[in-house]
XYZ file of C-alpha atoms in Angstrom:
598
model
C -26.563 -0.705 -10.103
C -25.521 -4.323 -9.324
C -27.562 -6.639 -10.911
C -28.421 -9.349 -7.807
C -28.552 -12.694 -8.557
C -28.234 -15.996 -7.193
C -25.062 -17.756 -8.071
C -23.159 -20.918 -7.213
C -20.365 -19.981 -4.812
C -19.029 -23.650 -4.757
C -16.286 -23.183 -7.030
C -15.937 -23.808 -10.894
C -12.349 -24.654 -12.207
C -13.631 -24.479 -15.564
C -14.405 -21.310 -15.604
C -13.377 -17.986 -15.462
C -10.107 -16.848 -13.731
C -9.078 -20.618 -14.420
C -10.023 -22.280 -17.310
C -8.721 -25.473 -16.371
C -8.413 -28.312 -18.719
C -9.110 -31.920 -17.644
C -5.561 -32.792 -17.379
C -5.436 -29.834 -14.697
C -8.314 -30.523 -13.015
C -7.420 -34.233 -12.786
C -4.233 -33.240 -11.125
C -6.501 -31.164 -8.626
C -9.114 -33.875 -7.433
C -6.162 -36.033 -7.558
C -4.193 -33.911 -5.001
C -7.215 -33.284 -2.938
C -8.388 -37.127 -2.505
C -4.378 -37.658 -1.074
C -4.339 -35.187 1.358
C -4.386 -36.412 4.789
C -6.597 -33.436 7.169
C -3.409 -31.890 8.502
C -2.397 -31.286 4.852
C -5.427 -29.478 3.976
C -5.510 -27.421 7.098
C -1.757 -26.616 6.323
C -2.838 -25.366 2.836
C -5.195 -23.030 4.356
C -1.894 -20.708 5.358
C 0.108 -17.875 4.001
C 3.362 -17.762 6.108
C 5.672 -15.016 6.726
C 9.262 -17.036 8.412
C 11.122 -15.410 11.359
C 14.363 -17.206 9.402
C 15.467 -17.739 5.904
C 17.871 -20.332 7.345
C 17.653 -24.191 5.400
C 17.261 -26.109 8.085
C 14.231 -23.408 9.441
C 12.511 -23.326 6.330
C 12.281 -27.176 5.524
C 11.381 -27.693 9.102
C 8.706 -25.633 8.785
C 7.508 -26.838 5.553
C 7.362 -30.124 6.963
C 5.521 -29.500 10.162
C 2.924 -27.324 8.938
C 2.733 -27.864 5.763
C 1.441 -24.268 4.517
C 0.100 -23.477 0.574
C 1.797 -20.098 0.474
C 4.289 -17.707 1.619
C 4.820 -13.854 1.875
C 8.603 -13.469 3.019
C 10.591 -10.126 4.949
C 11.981 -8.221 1.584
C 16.014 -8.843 1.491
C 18.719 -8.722 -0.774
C 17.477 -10.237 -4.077
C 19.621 -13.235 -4.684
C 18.937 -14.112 -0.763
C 14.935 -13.953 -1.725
C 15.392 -15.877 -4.857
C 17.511 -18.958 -2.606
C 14.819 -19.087 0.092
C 12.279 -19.296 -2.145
C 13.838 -22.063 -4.274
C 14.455 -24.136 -1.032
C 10.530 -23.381 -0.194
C 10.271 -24.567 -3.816
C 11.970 -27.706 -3.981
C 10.935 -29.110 -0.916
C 7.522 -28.327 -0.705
C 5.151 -30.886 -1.161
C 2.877 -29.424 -3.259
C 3.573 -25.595 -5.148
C 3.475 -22.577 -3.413
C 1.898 -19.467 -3.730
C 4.478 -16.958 -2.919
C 3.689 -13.370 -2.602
C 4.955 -10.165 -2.861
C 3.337 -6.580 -1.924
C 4.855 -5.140 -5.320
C 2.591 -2.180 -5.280
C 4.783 0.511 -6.482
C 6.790 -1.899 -8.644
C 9.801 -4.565 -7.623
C 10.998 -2.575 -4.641
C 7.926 -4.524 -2.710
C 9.431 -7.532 -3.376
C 12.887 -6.964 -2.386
C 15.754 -4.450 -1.053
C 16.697 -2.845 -4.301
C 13.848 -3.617 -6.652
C 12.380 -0.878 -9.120
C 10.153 2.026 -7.565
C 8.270 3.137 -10.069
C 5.900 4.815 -8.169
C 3.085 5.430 -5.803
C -0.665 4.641 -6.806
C -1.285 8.266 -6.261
C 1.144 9.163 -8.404
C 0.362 7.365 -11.696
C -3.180 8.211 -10.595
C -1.967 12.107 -11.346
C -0.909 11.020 -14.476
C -4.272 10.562 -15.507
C -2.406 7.876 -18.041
C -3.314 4.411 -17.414
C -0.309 3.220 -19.845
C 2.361 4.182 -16.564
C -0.117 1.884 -14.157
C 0.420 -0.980 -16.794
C 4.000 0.060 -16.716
C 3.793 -0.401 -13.039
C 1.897 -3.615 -13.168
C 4.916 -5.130 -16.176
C 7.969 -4.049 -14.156
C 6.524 -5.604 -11.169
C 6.149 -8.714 -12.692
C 8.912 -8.979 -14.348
C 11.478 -8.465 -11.469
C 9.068 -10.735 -8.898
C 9.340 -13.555 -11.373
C 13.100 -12.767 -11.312
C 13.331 -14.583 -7.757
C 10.329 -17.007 -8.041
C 7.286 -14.693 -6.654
C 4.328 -15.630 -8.415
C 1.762 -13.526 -6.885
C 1.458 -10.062 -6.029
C -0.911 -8.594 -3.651
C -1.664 -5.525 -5.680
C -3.173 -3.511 -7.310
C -5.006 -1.689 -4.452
C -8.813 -1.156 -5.603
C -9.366 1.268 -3.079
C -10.944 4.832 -3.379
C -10.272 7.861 -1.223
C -13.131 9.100 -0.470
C -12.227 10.484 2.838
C -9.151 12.822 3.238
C -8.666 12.140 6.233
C -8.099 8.145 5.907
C -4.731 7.325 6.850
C -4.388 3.806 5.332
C -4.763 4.678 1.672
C -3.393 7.954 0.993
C -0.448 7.260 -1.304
C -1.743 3.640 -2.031
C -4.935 4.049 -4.001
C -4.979 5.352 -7.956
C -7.349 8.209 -6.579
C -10.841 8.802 -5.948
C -12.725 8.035 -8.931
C -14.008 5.147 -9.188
C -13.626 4.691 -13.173
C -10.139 5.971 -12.920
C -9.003 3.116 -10.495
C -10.590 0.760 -12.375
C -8.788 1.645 -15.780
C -5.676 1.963 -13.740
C -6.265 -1.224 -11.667
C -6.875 -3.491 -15.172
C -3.780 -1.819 -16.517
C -1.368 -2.684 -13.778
C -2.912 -6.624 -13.602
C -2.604 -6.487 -17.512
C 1.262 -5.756 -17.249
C 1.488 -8.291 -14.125
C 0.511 -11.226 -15.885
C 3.073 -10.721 -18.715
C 5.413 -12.769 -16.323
C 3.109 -15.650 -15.757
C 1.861 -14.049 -12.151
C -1.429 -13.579 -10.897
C -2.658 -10.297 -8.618
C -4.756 -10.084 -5.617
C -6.654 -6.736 -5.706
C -7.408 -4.902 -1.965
C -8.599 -4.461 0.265
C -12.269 -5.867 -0.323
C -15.339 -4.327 0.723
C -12.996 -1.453 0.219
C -10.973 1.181 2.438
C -11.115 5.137 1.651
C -14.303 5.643 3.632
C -13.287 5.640 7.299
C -10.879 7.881 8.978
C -9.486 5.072 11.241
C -6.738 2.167 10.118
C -7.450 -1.273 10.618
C -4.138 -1.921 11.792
C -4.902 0.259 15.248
C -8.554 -0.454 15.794
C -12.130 -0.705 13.858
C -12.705 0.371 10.491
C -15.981 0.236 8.644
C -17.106 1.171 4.718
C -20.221 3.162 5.694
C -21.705 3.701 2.671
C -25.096 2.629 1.568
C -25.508 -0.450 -1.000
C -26.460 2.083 -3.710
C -23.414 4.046 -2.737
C -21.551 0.933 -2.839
C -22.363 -0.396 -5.665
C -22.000 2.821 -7.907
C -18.176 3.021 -6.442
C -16.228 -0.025 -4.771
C -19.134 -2.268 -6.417
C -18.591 -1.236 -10.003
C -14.573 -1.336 -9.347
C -14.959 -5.167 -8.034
C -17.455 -6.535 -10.798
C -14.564 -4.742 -13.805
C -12.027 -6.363 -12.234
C -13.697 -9.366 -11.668
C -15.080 -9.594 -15.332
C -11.564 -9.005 -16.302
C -10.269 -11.870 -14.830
C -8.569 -10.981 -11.875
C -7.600 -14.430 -9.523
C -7.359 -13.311 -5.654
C -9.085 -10.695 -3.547
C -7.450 -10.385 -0.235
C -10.440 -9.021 1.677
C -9.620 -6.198 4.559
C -10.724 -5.552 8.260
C -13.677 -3.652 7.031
C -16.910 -3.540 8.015
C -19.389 -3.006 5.253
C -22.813 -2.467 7.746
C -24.999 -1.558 4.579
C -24.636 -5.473 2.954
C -24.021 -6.674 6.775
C -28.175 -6.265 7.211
C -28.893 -6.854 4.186
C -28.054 -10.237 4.253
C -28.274 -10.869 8.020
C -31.335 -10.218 8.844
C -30.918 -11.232 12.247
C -28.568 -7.638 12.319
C -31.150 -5.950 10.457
C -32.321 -4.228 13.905
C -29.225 -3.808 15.464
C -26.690 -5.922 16.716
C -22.729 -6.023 16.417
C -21.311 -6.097 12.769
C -18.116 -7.882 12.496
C -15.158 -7.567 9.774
C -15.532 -8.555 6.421
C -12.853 -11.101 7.338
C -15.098 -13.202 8.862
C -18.607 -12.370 7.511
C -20.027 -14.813 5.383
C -22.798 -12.412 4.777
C -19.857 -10.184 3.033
C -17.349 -13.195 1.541
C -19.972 -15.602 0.518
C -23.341 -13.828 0.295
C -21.457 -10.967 -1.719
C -18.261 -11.314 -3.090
C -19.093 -15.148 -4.221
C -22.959 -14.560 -4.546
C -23.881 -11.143 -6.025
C -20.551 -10.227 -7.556
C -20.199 -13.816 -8.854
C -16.435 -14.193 -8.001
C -15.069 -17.736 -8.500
C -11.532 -17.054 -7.801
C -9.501 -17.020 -4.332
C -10.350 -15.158 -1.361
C -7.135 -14.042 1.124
C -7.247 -12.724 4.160
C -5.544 -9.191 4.849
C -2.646 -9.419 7.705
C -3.945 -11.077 10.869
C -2.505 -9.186 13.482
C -4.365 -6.058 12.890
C -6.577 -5.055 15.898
C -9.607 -4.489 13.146
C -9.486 -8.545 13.317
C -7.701 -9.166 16.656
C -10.198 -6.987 18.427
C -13.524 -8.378 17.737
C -12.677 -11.946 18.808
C -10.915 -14.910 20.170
C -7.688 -15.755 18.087
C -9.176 -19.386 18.264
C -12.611 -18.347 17.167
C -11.282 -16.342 14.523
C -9.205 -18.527 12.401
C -11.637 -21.207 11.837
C -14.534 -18.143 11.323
C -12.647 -16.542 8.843
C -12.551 -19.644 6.614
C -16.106 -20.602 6.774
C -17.309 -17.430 6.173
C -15.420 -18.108 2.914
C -11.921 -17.334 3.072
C -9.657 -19.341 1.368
C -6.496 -18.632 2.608
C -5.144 -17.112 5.666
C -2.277 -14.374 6.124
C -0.181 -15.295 8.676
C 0.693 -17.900 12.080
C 1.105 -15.760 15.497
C 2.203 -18.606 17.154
C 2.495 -21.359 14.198
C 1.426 -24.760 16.927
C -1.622 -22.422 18.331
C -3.069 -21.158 14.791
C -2.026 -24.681 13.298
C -4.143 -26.117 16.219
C -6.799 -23.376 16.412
C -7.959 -24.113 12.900
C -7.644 -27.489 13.277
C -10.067 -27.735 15.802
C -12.415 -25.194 14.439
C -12.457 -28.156 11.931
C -13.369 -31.164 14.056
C -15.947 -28.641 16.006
C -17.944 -28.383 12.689
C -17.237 -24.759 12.701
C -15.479 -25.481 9.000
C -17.160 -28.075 7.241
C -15.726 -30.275 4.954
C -17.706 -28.823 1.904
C -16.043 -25.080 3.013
C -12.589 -27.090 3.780
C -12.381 -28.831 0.470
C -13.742 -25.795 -1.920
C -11.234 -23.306 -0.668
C -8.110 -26.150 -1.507
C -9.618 -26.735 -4.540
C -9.572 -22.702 -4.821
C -6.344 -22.508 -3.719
C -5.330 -26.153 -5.882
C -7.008 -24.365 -8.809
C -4.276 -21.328 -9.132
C -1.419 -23.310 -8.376
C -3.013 -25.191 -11.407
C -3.671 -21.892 -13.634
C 0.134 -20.962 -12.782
C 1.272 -24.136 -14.008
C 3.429 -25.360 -10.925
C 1.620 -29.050 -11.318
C 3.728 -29.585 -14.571
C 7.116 -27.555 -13.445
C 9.413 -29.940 -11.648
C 10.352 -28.886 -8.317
C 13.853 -27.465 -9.505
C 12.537 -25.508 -12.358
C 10.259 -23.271 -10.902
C 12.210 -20.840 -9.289
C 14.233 -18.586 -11.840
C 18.405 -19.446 -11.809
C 20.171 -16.939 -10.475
C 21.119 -15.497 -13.718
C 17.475 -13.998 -14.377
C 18.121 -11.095 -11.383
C 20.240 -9.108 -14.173
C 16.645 -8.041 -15.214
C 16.489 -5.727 -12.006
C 17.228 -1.936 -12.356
C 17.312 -1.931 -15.733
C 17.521 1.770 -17.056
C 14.517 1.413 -18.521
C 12.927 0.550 -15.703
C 14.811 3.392 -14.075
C 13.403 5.917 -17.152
C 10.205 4.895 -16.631
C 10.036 5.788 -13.174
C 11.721 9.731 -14.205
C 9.143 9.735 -17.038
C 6.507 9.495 -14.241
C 7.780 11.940 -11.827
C 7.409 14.601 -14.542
C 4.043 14.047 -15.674
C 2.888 13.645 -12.254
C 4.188 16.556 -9.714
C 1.128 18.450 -9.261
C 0.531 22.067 -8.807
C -2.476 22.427 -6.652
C -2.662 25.775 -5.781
C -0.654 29.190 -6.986
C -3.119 31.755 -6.007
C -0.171 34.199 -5.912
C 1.063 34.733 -9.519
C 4.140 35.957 -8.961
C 6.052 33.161 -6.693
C 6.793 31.124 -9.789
C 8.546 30.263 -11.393
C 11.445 31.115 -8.910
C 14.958 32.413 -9.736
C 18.640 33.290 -8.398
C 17.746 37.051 -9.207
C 14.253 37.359 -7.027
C 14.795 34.310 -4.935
C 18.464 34.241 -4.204
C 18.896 33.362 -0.923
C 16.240 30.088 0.104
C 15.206 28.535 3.760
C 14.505 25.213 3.490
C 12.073 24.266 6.182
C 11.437 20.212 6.604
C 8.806 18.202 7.866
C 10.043 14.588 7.899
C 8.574 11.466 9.790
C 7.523 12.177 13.615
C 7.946 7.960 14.424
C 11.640 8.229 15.457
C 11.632 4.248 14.831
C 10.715 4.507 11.130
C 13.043 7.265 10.858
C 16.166 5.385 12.201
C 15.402 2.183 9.606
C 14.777 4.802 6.586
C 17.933 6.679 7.447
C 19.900 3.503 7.427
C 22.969 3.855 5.134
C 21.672 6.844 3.336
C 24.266 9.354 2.164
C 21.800 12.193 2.571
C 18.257 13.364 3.331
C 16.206 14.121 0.411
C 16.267 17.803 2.384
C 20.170 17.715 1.476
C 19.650 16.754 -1.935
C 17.226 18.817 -2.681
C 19.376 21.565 -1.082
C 22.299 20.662 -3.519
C 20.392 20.751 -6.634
C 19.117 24.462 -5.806
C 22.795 25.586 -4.804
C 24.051 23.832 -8.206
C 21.484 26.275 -9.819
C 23.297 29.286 -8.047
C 20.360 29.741 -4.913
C 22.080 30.297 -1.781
C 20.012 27.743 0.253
C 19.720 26.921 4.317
C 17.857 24.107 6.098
C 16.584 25.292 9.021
C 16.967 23.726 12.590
C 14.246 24.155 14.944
C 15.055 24.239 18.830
C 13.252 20.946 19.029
C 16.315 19.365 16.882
C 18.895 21.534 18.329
C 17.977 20.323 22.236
C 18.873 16.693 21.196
C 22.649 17.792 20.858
C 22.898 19.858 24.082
C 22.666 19.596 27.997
C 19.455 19.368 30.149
C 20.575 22.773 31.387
C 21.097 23.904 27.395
C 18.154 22.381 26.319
C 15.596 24.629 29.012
C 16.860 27.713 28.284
C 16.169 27.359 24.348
C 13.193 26.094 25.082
C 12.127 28.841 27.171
C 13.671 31.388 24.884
C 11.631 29.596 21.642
C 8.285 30.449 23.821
C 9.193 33.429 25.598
C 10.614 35.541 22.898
C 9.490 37.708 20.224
C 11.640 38.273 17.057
C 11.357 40.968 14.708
C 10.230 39.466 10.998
C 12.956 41.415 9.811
C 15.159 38.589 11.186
C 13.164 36.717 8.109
C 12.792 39.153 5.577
C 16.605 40.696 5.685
C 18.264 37.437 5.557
C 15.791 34.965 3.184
C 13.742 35.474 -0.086
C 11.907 32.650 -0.390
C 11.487 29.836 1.873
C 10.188 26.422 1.060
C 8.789 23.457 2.902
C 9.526 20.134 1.960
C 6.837 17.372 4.097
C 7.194 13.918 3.842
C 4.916 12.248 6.644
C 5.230 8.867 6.799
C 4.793 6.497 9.825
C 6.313 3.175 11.639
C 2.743 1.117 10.636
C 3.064 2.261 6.577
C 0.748 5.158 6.895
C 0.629 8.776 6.123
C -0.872 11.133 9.010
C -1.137 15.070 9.681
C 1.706 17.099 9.823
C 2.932 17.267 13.685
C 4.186 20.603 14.175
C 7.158 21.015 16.146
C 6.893 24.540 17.523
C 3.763 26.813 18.108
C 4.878 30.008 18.613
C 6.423 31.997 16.289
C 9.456 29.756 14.625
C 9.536 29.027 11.260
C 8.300 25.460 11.403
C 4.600 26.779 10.671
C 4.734 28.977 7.976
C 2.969 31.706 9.229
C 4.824 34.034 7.549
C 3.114 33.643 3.568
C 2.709 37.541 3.800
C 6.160 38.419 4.663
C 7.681 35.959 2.293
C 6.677 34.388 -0.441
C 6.643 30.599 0.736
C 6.001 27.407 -1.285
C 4.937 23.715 0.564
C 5.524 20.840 -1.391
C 4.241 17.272 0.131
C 6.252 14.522 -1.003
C 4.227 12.090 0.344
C 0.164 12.698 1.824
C -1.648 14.688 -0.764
C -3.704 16.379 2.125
C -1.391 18.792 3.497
C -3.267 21.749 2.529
C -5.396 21.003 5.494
C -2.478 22.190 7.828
C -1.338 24.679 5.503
C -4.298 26.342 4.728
C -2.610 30.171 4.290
C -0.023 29.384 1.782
C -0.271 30.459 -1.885
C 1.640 27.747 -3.387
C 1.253 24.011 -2.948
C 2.797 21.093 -4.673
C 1.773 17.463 -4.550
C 4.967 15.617 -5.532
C 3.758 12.497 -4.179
C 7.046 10.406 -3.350
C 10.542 12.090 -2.125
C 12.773 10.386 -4.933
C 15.632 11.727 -6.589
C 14.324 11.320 -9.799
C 11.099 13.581 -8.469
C 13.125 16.133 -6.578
C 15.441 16.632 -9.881
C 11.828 16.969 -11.783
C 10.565 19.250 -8.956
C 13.648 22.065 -9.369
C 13.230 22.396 -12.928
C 9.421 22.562 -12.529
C 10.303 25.883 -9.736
C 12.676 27.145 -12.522
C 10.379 27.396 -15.045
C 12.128 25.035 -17.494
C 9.316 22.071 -17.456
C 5.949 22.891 -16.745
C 3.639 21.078 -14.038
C 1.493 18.061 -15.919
C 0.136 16.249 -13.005
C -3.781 16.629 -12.750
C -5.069 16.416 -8.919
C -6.278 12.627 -8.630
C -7.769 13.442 -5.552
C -9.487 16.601 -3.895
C -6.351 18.233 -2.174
C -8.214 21.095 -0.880
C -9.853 18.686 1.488
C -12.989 19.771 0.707
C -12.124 22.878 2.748
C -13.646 26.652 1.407
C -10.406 28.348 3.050
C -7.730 26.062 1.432
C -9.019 28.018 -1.987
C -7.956 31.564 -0.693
């Protein structure tokens, strides 16, 4: 349990994550007394640019003077100029982010994957999540991010949560601790600071707080024995931000509203003080900066007013806030939740001196303006091979058999499996696929189809009617759609021409999540695999770790965890028999199902 105690939530640059000295602190009250009211309110926001133009962003800087930034990922040397033109004409330091949560490829186009959450969390090693954490910080401080908004303290504790599938460590709660210290340990190597999410916690709810309400449901005891004990390690081991998510936490809600302790709407963590200040700043004694998750989410934008919400979200004791809409309406709409009262100047000046206070604990106060941001020399860090080796060095310890109740499928081979159907179940969002498929040579389906035919497998991908109507007439189209539901083949049609057949899924959607496999036939074709005792068959997610759920019937599943070439080249000689399978399941994969087991 939690000890409860009262605690100043007014904070303490002395003290832990800062440790400021005097000169530092100095530098902070000094800043502070200067600021004129429009400077302060500026502070107050993280923005994201619709240009990376000059002219836009010193415009910008100037008008609304904001005390952070989290940019569009680009090309690396075009992140590294626009943030040393934020840089050196920026008033006072920025904060600027990056979601590097799977390494530098969440800072910009090309960075370092080295790998999911989910996948170090199969691992079970804590040294690849501090692996994660160093590359990370090594290739944002290559183009001047000095913040990361990782790791993700999350725990799945609900299968069926899309948000956090591939994005937490798994669903222990010791386990993402050790793994969460690790990665902030290797972060911090380059002189950055992290900002674990998404506070009170996500993993409990089946819905995503970018589409509607999410709430943490469980009961303070509950809570404190999981998310609780995960916040108060990483708090007493230093961590700086928390960027706190659209998620209700009704348990803590009543406890400290009593005025909800009959009833009565609970609202977001985002803008509860009874959650941010009661809490975070009160019980778990956390005197470091609090950041609001994305604003446009409908778990925020739902629940009130844009105008009430800004202002709310601060004085329930936010310090910073992700993102304009509109930059003159937010600007203005926090502004005058100011001179309403509805932020008082006690709330107003302790989150600047928060946000003051890590600008401070970075250093910026004693960089001059030109020095802070890397030259353009420093990007030759990015890619290394080691980084690369790290990331193959992962993908074998973590590919995951889940289930072989049928002994005798593997390890497969050109003399019993000769002749293989590739089935594949990619991304149903036809947006997300067109952006992913952007300049690609060939689908992981293709590769993976190449490195079995290189091993002397005779190997098809099959094309459902669904994909083959997209090439043909209206007239075409109908009557392959009517022969796909009106016609019944023999299995021999399967069993004479394949000996194995194996489904590749890789579910991902246009809003970053991972959902349920969306079948596209029902009657008989191959898409379902149906057919597990005609063939032997083998499904292998390389994404969602939940696909068992949908598959319930086959004999052999594989987690894999992330479709990368490095993984797929693990994955063949896993199926060949030449490496065995290491990964332990960091999650419950069965789904807490009785007939995924059979």
């Amino acid at each position: 349990m939690i000890d409860v105690k009262e605690k100043q939530t007014i904070v303490d640059l002395r003290e832990k994550p800062y440790y400021l000295d005097e000169e530092a602190i100095s530098w902070v009250e000094n800043t502070l007394e200067s600021m004129t009211i429009e400077e302060k309110i500026g502070q107050l926001f993280i923005n994201m640019g619709s240009s990376t133009e000059e002219e836009y962003l010193k415009n910008s800087l100037e008008k609304y003077k904001f005390g952070a930034v989290r940019y569009n990922p680009g090309p690396a040397d075009k992140v590294l100029e626009q943030n040393r033109i934020l840089q050196e004409n920026s008033k006072i330091p920025l904060l600027i982010a990056a979601n590097a949560e799977s390494g530098g490829n969440g800072a910009f186009m090309g960075g370092t994957e080295i790998a999911t959450p989910i996948k170090i969390g199969a691992t079970r090693n804590a040294k690849y999540a501090y692996e994660m954490g160093r590359v990370s910080g090594i290739e944002c401080a290559a183009i001047g991010a000095n913040w990361t908004f990782a790791p993700v303290t999350d725990i799945m504790l609900n299968w069926r949560n899309p948000v956090i599938q591939t994005r937490t460590f798994g669903d222990d709660a010791n386990r993402v601790l050790e793994m969460s210290k690790a990665y902030m340990k290797g972060f911090m190597e380059s002189n950055g600071i992290c900002a674990m999410k998404h506070f009170p916690g996500d993993g409990v709810d089946e819905r995503d707080q970018h589409l509607s309400n999410s709430s943490n449901s469980l009961s303070c005891e509950e809570w404190d024995n999981t998310f609780g004990k995960v916040y108060s390690g990483m708090i007493d081991a230093g961590i700086h931000s928390i960027m706190v998510g659209h998620i209700m936490l009704p348990a803590y809600e009543r406890k400290y509203n009593k005025e909800l302790a009959q009833g009565g709407e609970i609202m977001p963590a985002t803008v509860s003080k009874a959650i941010i200040t009661d809490l975070l700043k009160g019980q778990l004694g956390f005197n470091g900066l609090v950041v609001t998750d994305a604003s446009h989410m409908a778990g925020l934008t739902s629940r009130m007013k844009r105008s009430d919400m800004l202002p709310a979200s601060i004085a329930a004791g936010c310090d910073l806030f992700l993102f304009f809409n509109d930059p003159d309406e937010d600007f203005g709409y926090m502004m005058d939740g100011y001179k309403s009262g509805i932020i008082t100047d006690e709330r107003l000046n302790d989150a600047i001196r928060r946000i003051l206070g890590t600008k401070a604990y970075l250093g910026l106060h004693k960089k001059d303006k030109k020095d802070i941001v890397p030259p353009k020399e420093g990007l030759s860090v990015i890619g290394s091979e080691e980084f690369k080796n790290i990331a193959k060095e992962i993908s074998d310890e973590a590919i995951t058999l889940v289930k072989n109740v049928d002994k005798s499928i593997l390890p497969i081979s050109v003399e019993k499996n000769k002749r293989i159907l590739l089935i594949e179940q990619e991304i149903s969002n036809p947006v997300m696929a067109m952006f992913i498929g952007a300049g690609s040579k060939k689908t992981f389906t293709e590769y993976f189809k190449e490195k079995l035919e290189a091993e002397g497998f005779e190997v098809e991908i099959y094309e459902s009617p669904i994909d083959k109507i997209k090439r043909v007439s209206k007239e075409e189209a109908g009557k392959i759609m009517m022969n796909a539901y009106s016609a019944k083949s023999p299995i021999t049609d399967l069993t004479d021409k394949y000996d194995l057949v194996i489904q590749l899924a890789s579910i991902y959607n246009a809003a970053g999540t991972t959902q349920r496999i969306e079948w596209k036939m029902s009657k008989g074709t191959p898409d379902i695999p149906w057919y597990v005792h005609e063939l032997p068959t083998i499904f292998v997610s390389l994404c969602s770790p939940f696909h068992l759920a949908d598959v319930p019937q086959v004999k052999t599943y594989i987690n894999c965890y992330d479709k990368n070439e490095d993984t797929l080249d693990a994955l063949v000689e896993k199926l060949l028999g030449r490496s065995e399978f290491k990964g332990v399941d960091p999650v419950d994969s069965f789904c807490g199902l009785e007939d995924t087991r059979w």
